[in-house]
GROMACS .gro file of N, CA and C in nm:
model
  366
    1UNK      N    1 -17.965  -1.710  -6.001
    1UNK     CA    2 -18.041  -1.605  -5.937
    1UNK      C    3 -18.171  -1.662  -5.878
    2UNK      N    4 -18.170  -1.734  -5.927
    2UNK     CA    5 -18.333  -1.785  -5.898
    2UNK      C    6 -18.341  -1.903  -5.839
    3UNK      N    7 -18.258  -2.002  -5.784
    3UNK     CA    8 -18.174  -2.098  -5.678
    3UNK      C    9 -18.117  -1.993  -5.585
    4UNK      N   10 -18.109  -1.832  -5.570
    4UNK     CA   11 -18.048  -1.779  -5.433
    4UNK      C   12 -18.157  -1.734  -5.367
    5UNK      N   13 -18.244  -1.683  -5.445
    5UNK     CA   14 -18.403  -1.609  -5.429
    5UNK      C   15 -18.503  -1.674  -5.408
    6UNK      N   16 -18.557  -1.768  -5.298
    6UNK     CA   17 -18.631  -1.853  -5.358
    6UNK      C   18 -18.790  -1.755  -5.308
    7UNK      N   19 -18.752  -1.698  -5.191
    7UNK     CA   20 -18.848  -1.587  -5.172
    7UNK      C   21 -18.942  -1.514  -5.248
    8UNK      N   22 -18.809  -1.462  -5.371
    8UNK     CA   23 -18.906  -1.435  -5.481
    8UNK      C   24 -18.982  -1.507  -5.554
    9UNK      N   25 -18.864  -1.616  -5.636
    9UNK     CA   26 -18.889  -1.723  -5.726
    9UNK      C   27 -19.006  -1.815  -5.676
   10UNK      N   28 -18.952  -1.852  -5.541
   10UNK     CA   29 -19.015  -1.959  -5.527
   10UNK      C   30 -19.189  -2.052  -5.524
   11UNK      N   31 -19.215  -2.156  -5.482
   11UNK     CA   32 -19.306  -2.141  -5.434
   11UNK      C   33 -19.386  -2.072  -5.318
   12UNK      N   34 -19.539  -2.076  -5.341
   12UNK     CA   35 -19.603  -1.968  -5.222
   12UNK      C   36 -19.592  -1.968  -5.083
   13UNK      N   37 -19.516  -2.122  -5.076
   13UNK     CA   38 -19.504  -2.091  -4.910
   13UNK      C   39 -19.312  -2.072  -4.888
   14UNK      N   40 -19.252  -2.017  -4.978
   14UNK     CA   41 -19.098  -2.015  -4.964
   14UNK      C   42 -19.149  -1.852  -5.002
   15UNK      N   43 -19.249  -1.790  -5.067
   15UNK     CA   44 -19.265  -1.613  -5.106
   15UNK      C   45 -19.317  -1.601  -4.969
   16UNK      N   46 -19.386  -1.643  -4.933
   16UNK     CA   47 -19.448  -1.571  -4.777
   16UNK      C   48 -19.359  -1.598  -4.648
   17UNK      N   49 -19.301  -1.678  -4.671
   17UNK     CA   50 -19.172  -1.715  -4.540
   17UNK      C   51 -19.093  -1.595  -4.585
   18UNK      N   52 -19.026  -1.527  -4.658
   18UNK     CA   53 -18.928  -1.415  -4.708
   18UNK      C   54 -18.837  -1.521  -4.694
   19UNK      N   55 -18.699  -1.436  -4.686
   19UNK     CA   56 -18.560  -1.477  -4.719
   19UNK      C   57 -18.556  -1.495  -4.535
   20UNK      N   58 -18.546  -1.630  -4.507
   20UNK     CA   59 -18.495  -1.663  -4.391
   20UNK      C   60 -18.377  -1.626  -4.404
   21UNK      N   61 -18.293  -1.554  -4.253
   21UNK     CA   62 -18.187  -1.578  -4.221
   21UNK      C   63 -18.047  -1.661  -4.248
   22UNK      N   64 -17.924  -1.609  -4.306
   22UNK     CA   65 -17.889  -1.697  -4.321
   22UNK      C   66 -17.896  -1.795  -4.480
   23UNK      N   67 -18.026  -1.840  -4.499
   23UNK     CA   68 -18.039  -1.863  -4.633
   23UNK      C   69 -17.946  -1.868  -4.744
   24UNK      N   70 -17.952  -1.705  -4.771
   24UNK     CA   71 -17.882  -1.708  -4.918
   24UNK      C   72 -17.727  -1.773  -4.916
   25UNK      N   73 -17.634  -1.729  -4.789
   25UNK     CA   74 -17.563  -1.753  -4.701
   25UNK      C   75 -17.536  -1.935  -4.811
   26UNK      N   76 -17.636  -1.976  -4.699
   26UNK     CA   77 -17.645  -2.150  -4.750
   26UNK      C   78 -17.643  -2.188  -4.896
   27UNK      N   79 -17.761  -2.163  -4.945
   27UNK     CA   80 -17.762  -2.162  -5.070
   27UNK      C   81 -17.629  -2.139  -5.176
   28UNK      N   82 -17.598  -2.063  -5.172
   28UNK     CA   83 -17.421  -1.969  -5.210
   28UNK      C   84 -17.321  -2.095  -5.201
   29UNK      N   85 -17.341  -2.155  -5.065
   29UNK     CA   86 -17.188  -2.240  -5.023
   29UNK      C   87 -17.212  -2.358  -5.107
   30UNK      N   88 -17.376  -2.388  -5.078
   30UNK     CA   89 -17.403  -2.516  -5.175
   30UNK      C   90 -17.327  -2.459  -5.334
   31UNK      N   91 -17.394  -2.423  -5.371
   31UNK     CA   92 -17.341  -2.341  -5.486
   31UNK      C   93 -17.204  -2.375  -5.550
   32UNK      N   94 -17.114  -2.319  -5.457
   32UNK     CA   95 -16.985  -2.292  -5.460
   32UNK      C   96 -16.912  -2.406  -5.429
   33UNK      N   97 -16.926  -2.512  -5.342
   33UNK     CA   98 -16.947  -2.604  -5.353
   33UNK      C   99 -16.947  -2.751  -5.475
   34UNK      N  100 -17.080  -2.719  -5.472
   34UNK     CA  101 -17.101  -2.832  -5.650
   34UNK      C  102 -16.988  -2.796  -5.774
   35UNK      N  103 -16.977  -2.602  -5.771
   35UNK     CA  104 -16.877  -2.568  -5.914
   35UNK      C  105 -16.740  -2.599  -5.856
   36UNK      N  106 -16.720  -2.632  -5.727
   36UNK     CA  107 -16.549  -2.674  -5.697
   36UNK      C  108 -16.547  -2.830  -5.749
   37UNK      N  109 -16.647  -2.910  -5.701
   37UNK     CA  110 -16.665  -3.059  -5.707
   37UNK      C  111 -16.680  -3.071  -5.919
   38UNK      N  112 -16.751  -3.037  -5.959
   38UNK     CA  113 -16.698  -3.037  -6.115
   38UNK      C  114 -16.613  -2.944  -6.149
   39UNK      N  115 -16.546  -2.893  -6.128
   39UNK     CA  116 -16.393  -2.850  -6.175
   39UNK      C  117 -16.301  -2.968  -6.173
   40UNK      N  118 -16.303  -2.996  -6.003
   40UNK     CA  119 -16.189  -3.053  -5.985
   40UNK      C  120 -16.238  -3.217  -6.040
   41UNK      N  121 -16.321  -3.273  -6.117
   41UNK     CA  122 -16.393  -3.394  -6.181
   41UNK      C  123 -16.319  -3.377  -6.307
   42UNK      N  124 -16.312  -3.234  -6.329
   42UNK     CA  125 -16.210  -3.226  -6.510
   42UNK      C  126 -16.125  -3.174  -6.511
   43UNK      N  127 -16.064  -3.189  -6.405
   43UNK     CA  128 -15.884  -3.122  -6.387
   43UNK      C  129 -15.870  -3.052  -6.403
   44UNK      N  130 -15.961  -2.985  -6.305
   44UNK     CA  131 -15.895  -2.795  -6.346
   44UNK      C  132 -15.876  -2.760  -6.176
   45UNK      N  133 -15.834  -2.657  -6.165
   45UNK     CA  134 -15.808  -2.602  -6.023
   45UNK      C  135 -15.901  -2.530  -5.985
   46UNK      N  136 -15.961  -2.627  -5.867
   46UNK     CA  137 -16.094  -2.625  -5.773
   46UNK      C  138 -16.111  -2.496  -5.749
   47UNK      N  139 -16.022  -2.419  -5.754
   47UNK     CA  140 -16.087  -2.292  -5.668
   47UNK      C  141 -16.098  -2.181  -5.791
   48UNK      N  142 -16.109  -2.230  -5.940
   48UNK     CA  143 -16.198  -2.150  -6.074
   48UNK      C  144 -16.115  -2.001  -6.073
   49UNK      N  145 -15.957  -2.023  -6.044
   49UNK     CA  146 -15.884  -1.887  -6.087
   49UNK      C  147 -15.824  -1.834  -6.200
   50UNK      N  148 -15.878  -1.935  -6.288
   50UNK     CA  149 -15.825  -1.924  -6.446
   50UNK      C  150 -15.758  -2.038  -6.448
   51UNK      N  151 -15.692  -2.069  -6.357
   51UNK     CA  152 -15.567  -2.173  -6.378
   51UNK      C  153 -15.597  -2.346  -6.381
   52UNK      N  154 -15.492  -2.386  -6.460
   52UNK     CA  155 -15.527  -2.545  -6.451
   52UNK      C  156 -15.500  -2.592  -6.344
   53UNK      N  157 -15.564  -2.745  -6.305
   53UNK     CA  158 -15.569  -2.763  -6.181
   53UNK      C  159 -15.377  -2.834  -6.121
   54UNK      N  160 -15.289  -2.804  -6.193
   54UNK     CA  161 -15.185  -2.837  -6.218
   54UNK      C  162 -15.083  -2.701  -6.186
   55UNK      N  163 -15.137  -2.628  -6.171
   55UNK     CA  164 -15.064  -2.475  -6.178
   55UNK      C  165 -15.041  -2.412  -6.071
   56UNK      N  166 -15.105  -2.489  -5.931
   56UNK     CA  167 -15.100  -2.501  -5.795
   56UNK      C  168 -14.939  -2.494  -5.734
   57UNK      N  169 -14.889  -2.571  -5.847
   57UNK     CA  170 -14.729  -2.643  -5.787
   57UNK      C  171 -14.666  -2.553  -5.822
   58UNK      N  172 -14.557  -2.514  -5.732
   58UNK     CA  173 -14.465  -2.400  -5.760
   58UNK      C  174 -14.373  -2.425  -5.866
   59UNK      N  175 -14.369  -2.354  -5.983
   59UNK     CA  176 -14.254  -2.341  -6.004
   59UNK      C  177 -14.122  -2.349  -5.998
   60UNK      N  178 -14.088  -2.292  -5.870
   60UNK     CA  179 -13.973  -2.287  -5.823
   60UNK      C  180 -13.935  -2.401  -5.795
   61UNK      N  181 -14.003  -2.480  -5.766
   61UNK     CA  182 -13.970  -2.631  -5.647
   61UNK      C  183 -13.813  -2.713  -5.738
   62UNK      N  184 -13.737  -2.735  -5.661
   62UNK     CA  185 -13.636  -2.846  -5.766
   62UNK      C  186 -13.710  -2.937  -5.844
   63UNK      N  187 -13.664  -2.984  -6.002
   63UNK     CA  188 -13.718  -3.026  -6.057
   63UNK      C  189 -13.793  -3.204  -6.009
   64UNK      N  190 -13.720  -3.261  -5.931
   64UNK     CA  191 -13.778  -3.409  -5.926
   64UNK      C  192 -13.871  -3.336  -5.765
   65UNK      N  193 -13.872  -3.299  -5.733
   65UNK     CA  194 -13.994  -3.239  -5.626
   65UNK      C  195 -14.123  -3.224  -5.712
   66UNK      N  196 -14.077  -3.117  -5.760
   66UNK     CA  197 -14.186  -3.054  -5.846
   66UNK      C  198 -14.283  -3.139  -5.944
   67UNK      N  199 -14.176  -3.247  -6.022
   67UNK     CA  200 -14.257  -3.357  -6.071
   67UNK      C  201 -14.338  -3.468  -5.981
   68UNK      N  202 -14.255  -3.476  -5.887
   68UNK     CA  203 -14.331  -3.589  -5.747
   68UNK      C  204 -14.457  -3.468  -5.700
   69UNK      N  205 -14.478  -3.382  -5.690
   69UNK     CA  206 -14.600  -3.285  -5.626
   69UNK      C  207 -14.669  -3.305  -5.776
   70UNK      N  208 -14.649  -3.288  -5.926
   70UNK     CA  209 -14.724  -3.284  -5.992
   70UNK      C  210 -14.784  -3.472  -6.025
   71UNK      N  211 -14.704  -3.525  -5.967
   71UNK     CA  212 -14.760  -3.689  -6.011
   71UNK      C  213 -14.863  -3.718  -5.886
   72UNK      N  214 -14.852  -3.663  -5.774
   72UNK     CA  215 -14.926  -3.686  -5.648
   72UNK      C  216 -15.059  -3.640  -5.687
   73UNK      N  217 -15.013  -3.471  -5.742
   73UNK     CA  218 -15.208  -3.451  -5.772
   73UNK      C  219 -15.266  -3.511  -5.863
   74UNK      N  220 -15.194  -3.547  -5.962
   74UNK     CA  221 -15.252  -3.630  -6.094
   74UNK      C  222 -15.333  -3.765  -6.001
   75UNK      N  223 -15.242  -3.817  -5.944
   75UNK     CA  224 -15.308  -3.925  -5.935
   75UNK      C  225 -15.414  -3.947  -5.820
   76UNK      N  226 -15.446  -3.799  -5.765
   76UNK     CA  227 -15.544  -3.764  -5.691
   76UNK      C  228 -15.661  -3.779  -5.795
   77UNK      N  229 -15.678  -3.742  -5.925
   77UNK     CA  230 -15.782  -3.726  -5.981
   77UNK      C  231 -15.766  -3.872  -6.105
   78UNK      N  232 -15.704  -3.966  -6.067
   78UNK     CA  233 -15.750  -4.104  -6.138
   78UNK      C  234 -15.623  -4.088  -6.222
   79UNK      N  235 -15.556  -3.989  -6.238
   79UNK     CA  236 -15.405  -4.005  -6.321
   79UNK      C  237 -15.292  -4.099  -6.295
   80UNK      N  238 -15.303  -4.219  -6.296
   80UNK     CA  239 -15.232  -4.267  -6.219
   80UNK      C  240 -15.154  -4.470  -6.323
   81UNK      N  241 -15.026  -4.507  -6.283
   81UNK     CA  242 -15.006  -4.636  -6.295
   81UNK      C  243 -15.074  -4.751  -6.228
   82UNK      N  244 -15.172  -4.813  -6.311
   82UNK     CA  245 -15.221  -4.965  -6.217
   82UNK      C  246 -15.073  -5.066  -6.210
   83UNK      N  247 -15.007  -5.079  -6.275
   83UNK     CA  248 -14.920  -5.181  -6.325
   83UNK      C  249 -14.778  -5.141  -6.391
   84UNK      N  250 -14.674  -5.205  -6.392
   84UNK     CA  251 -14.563  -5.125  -6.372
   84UNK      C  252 -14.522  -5.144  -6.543
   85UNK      N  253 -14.537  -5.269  -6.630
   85UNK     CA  254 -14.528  -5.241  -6.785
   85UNK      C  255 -14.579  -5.121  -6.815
   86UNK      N  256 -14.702  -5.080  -6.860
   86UNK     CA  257 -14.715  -4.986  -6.925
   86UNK      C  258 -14.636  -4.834  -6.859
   87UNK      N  259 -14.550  -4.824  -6.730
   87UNK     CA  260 -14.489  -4.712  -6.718
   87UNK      C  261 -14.352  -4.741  -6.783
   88UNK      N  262 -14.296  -4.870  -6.777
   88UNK     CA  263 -14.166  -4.842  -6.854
   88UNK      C  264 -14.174  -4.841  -7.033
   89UNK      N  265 -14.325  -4.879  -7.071
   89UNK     CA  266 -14.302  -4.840  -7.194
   89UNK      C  267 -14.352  -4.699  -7.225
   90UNK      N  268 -14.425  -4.627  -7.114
   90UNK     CA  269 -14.394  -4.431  -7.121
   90UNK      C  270 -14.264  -4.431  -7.140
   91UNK      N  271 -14.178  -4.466  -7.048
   91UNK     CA  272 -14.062  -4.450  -6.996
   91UNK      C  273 -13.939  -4.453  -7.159
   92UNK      N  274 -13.971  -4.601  -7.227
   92UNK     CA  275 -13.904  -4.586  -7.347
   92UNK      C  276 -13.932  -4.484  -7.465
   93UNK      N  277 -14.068  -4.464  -7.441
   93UNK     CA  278 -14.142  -4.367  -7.560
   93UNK      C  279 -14.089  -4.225  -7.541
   94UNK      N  280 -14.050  -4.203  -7.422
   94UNK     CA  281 -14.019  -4.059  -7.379
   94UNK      C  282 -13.870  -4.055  -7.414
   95UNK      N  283 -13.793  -4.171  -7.415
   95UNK     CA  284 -13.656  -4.186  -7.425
   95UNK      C  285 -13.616  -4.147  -7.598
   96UNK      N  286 -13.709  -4.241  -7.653
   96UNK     CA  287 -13.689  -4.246  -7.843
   96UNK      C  288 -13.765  -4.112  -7.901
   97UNK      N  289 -13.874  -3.986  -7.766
   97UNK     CA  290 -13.834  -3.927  -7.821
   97UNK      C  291 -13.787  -3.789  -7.771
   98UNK      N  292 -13.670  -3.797  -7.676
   98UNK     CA  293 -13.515  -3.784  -7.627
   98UNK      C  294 -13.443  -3.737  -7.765
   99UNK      N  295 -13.433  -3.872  -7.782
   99UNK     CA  296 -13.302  -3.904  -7.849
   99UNK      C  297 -13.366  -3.857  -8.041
  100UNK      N  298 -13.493  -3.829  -8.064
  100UNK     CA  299 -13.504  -3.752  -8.172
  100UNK      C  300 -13.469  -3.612  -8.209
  101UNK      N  301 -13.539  -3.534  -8.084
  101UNK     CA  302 -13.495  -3.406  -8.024
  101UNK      C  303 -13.313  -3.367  -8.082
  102UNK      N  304 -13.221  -3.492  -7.982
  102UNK     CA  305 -13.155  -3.464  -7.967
  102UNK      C  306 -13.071  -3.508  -8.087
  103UNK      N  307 -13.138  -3.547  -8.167
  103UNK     CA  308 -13.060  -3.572  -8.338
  103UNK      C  309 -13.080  -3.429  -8.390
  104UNK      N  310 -13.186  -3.364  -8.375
  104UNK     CA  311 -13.243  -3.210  -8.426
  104UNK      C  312 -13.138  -3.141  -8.393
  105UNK      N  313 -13.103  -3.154  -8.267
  105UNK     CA  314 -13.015  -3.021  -8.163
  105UNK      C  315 -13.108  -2.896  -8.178
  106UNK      N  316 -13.207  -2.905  -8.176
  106UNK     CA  317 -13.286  -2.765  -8.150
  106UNK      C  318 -13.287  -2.786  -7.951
  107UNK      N  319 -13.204  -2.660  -7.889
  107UNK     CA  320 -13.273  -2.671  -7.755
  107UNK      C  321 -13.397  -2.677  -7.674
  108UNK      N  322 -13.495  -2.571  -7.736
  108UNK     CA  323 -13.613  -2.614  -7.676
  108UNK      C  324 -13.710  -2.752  -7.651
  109UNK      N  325 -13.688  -2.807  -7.786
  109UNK     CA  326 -13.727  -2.931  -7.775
  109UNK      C  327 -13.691  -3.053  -7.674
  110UNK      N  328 -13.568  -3.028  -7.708
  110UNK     CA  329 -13.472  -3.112  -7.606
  110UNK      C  330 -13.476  -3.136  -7.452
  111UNK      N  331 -13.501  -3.009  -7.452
  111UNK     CA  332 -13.546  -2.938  -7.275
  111UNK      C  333 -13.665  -3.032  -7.240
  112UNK      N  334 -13.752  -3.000  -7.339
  112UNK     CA  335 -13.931  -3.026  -7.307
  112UNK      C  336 -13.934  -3.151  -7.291
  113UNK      N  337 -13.859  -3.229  -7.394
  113UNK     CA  338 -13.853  -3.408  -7.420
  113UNK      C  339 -13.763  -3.437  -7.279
  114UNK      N  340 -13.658  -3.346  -7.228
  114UNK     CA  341 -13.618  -3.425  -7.108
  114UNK      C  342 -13.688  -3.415  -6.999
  115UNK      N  343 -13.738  -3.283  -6.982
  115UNK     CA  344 -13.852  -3.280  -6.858
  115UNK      C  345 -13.944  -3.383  -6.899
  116UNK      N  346 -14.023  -3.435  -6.965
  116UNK     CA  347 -14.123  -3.562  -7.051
  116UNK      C  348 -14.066  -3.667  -6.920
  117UNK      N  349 -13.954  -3.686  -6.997
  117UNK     CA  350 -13.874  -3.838  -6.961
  117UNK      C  351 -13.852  -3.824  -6.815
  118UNK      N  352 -13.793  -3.715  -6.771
  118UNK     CA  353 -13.800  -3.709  -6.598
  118UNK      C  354 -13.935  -3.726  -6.553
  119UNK      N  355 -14.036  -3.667  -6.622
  119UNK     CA  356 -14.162  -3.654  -6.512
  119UNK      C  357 -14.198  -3.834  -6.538
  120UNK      N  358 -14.194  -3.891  -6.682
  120UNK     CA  359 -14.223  -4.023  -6.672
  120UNK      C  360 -14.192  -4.128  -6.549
  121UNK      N  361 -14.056  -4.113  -6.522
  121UNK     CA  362 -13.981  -4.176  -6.452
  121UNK      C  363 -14.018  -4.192  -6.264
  122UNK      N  364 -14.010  -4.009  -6.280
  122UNK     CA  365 -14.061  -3.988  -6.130
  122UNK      C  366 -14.190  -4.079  -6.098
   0.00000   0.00000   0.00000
């Protein structure tokens, strides 16, 4: 309130100028602005709709789409492989635990651990 007002707030020569034109206008975008730029710094979705910044991607999309659109934004924000070892040992970790899941036979799990291992891969 008091970064939109500076008229009021401000100093004596920003109270006797009033609210220039425009102004608050500016002020606002700056604003709005800086809280998009730290959102999207901690992975959340820039535009502060509740949602994670991951929640953008449709649903619907076929599944190896949908994982290639969710690995693209990840690695928009530093999520990303330098070097190709440490992805095939995601790649095994997601496999051993696949194949735990699938000693359980509980379905949900199974599901979750194979989407894991697909999104690894993608």
């Amino acid at each position: 309130m008091i970064r939109r007002h500076p008229h009021v707030f401000g100093d004596e020569e920003a109270r006797s100028a009033g609210m220039a034109k425009g102004m608050w206008e500016k002020i606002k975008a700056v604003e709005k602005a800086e809280k998009r730029d730290a959102r999207l710094a901690r992975g959340l979705d820039p535009e502060d709709n509740g949602k994670g910044f991951l929640d953008s991607v449709p649903v619907a999309l076929p599944a190896l789409t949908r994982a290639l659109k969710l690995q693209e934004k990840a690695a928009r924000v530093g999520f990303d492989w330098s070097e190709a070892a440490p992805i095939l040992d995601k790649i095994e970790e997601e496999i051993g635990e696949l194949r735990e899941a699938l000693a359980k036979g509980d379905a949900a799990p199974i599901k979750d651990e194979f989407g894991d291992m697909l999104f690894a891969i993608v």
